[in-house]
Short mmCIF file of C-alpha atoms in Angstrom, two decimals:
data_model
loop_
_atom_site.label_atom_id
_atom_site.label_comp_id
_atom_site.label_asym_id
_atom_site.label_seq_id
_atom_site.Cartn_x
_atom_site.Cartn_y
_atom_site.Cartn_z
CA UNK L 20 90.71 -41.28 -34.31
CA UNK L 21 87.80 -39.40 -32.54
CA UNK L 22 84.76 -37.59 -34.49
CA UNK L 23 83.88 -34.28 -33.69
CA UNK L 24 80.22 -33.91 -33.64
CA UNK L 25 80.34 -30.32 -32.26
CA UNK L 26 81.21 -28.66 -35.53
CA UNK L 27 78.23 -29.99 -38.07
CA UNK L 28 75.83 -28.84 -34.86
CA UNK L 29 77.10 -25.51 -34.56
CA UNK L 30 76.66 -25.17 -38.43
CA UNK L 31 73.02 -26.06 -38.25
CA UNK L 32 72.43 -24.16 -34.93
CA UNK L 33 73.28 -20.93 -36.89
CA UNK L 34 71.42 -21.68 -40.03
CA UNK L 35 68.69 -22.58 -37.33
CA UNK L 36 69.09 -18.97 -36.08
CA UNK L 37 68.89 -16.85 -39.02
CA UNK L 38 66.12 -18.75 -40.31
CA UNK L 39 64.41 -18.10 -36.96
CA UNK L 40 65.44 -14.61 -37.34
CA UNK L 41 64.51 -14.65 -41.06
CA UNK L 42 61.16 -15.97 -40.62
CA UNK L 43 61.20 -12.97 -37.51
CA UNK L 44 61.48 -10.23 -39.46
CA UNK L 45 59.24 -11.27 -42.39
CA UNK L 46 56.43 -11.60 -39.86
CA UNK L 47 57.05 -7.87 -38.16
CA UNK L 48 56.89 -6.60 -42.25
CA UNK L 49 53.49 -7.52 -42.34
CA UNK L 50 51.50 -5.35 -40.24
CA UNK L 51 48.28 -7.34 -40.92
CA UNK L 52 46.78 -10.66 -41.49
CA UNK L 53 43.86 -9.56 -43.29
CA UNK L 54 43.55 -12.37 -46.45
CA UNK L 55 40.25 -12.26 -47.42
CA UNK L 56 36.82 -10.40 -46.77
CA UNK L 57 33.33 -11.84 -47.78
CA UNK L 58 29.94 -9.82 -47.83
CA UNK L 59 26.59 -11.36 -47.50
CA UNK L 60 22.94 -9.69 -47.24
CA UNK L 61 19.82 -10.53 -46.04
CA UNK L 62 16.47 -9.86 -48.34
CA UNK L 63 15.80 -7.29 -45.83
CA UNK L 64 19.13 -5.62 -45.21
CA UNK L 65 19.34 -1.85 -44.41
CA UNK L 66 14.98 -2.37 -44.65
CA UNK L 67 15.60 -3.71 -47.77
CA UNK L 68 17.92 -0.90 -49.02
CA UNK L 69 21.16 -0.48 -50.40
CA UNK L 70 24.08 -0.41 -47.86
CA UNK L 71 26.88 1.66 -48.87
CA UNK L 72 30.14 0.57 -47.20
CA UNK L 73 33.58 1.62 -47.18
CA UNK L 74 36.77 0.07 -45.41
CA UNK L 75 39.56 2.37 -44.81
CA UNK L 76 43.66 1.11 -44.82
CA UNK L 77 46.13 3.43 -42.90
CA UNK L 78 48.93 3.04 -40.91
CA UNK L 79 49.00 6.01 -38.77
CA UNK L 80 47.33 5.56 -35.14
CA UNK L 81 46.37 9.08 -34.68
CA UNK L 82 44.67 9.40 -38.14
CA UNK L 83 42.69 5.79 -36.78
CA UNK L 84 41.98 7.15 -33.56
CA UNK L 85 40.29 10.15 -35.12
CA UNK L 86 38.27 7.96 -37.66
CA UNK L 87 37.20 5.82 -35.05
CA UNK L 88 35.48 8.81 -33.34
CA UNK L 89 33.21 8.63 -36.29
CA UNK L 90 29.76 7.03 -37.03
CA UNK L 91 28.72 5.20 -40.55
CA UNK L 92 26.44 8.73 -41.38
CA UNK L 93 29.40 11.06 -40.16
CA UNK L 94 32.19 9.13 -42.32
CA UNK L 95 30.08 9.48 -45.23
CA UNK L 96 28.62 12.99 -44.98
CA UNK L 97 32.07 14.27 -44.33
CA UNK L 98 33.68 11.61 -46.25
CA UNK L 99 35.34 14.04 -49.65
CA UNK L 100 36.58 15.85 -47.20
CA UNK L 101 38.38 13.79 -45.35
CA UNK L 102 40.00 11.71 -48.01
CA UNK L 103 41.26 15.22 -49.27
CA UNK L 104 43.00 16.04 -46.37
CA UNK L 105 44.28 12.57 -45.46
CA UNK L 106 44.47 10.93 -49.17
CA UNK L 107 48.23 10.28 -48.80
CA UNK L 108 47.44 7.93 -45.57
CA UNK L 109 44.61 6.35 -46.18
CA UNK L 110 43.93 3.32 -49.35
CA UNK L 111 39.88 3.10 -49.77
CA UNK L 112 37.58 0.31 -50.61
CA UNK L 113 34.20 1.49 -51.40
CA UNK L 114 31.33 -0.62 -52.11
CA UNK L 115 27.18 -0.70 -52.56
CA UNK L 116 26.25 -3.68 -50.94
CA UNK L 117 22.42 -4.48 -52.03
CA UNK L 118 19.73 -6.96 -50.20
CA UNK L 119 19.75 -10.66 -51.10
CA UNK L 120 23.36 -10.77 -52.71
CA UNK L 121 26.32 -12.06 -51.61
CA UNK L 122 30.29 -11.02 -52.62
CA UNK L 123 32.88 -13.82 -51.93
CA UNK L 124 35.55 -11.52 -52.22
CA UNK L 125 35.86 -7.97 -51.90
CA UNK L 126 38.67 -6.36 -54.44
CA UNK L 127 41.24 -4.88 -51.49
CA UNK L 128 43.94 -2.11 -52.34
CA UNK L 129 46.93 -3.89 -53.46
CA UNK L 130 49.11 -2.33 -50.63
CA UNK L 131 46.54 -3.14 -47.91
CA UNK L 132 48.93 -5.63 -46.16
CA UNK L 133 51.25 -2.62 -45.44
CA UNK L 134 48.17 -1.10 -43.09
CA UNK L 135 48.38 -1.18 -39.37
CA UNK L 136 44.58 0.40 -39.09
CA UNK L 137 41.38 -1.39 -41.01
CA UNK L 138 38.33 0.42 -40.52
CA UNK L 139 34.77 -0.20 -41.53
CA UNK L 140 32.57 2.18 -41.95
CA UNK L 141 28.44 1.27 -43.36
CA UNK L 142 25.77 3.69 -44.65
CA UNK L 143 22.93 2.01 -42.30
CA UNK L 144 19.80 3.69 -41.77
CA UNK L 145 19.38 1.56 -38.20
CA UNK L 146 21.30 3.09 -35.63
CA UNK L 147 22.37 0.08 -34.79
CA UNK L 148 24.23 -0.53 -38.19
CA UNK L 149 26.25 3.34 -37.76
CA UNK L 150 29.03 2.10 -35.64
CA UNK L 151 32.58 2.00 -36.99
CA UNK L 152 34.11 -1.57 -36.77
CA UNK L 153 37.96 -2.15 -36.32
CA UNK L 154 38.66 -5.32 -38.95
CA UNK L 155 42.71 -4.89 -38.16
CA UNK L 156 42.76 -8.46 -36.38
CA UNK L 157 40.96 -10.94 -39.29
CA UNK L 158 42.42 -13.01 -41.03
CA UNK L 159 39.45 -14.27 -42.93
CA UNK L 160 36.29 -11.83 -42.77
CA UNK L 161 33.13 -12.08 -43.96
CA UNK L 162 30.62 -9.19 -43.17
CA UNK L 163 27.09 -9.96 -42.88
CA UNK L 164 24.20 -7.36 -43.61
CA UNK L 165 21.11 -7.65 -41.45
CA UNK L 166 17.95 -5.62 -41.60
CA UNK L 167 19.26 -2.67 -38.81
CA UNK L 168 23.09 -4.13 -38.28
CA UNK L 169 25.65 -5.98 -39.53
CA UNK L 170 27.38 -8.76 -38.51
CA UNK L 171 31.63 -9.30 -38.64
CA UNK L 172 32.11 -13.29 -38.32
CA UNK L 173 35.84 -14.70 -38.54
CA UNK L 174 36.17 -17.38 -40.89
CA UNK L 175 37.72 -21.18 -40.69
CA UNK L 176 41.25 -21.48 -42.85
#
């Protein structure tokens, strides 16, 4: 009487496989890691002002690459229109980020894991603080407020 060991490996070579596969696909459905995002400011962010600041979900490249043309000042003056025309691709976060306070966790739009595109976009009076920042690779964000800029700093698991 001889065993067959071939079958049984087979058996958990396939189950192997569509796991693999499983675990595959469930990874190519979510177009971004983006878990959590932290704000902190200085006592003399934005020269001890306000910041507004608002971070744009989409998942349409052309609509990004558009956005991205944009500075902070730009997004925001032409900001109502923009969201008209685009409103069905793009989820919004908005915030008002004052000195000397500190967020550790921004509210994000429940369907933000569906977004290819993140895109920050601040209110600074600095120029240094007016460029648009692509968050679409974080995992775990937090975004710092200076006195002209701001700083995006990946955190730790």
């Amino acid at each position: 009487m001889s065993i067959d060991f071939r079958k049984p490996l087979k058996r958990t070579l396939k189950v192997s496989v569509i796991s693999l596969l499983s675990l595959i696909l469930l990874t190519a459905c979510s177009n971004n890691q983006l878990a959590n995002i932290s704000v902190e400011a200085t006592p003399d962010c934005n020269r001890n002002m306000p910041v507004a600041m608002d971070i744009l979900f989409m998942e349409d490249e052309g609509l990004a690459k558009l956005l991205t043309e944009l500075s902070g000042p730009q997004w925001f003056e032409r900001k109502q229109e923009l969201m008209m025309r685009y409103k069905q691709k793009i989820s919004l976060a908005s915030f008002e980020i004052v000195p000397l306070s500190a967020l550790p966790e921004l509210s994000l739009p429940k369907d933000h894991k569906k977004a290819d595109f993140i895109l920050l976009f601040a209110n600074y009076l600095g120029s240094d603080g007016q460029f648009v920042a692509d968050l679409s690779g974080y995992k775990k964000l937090k975004i710092r407020f200076e006195k002209e800029r701001y700083q995006l700093l990946e955190l730790n698991e």
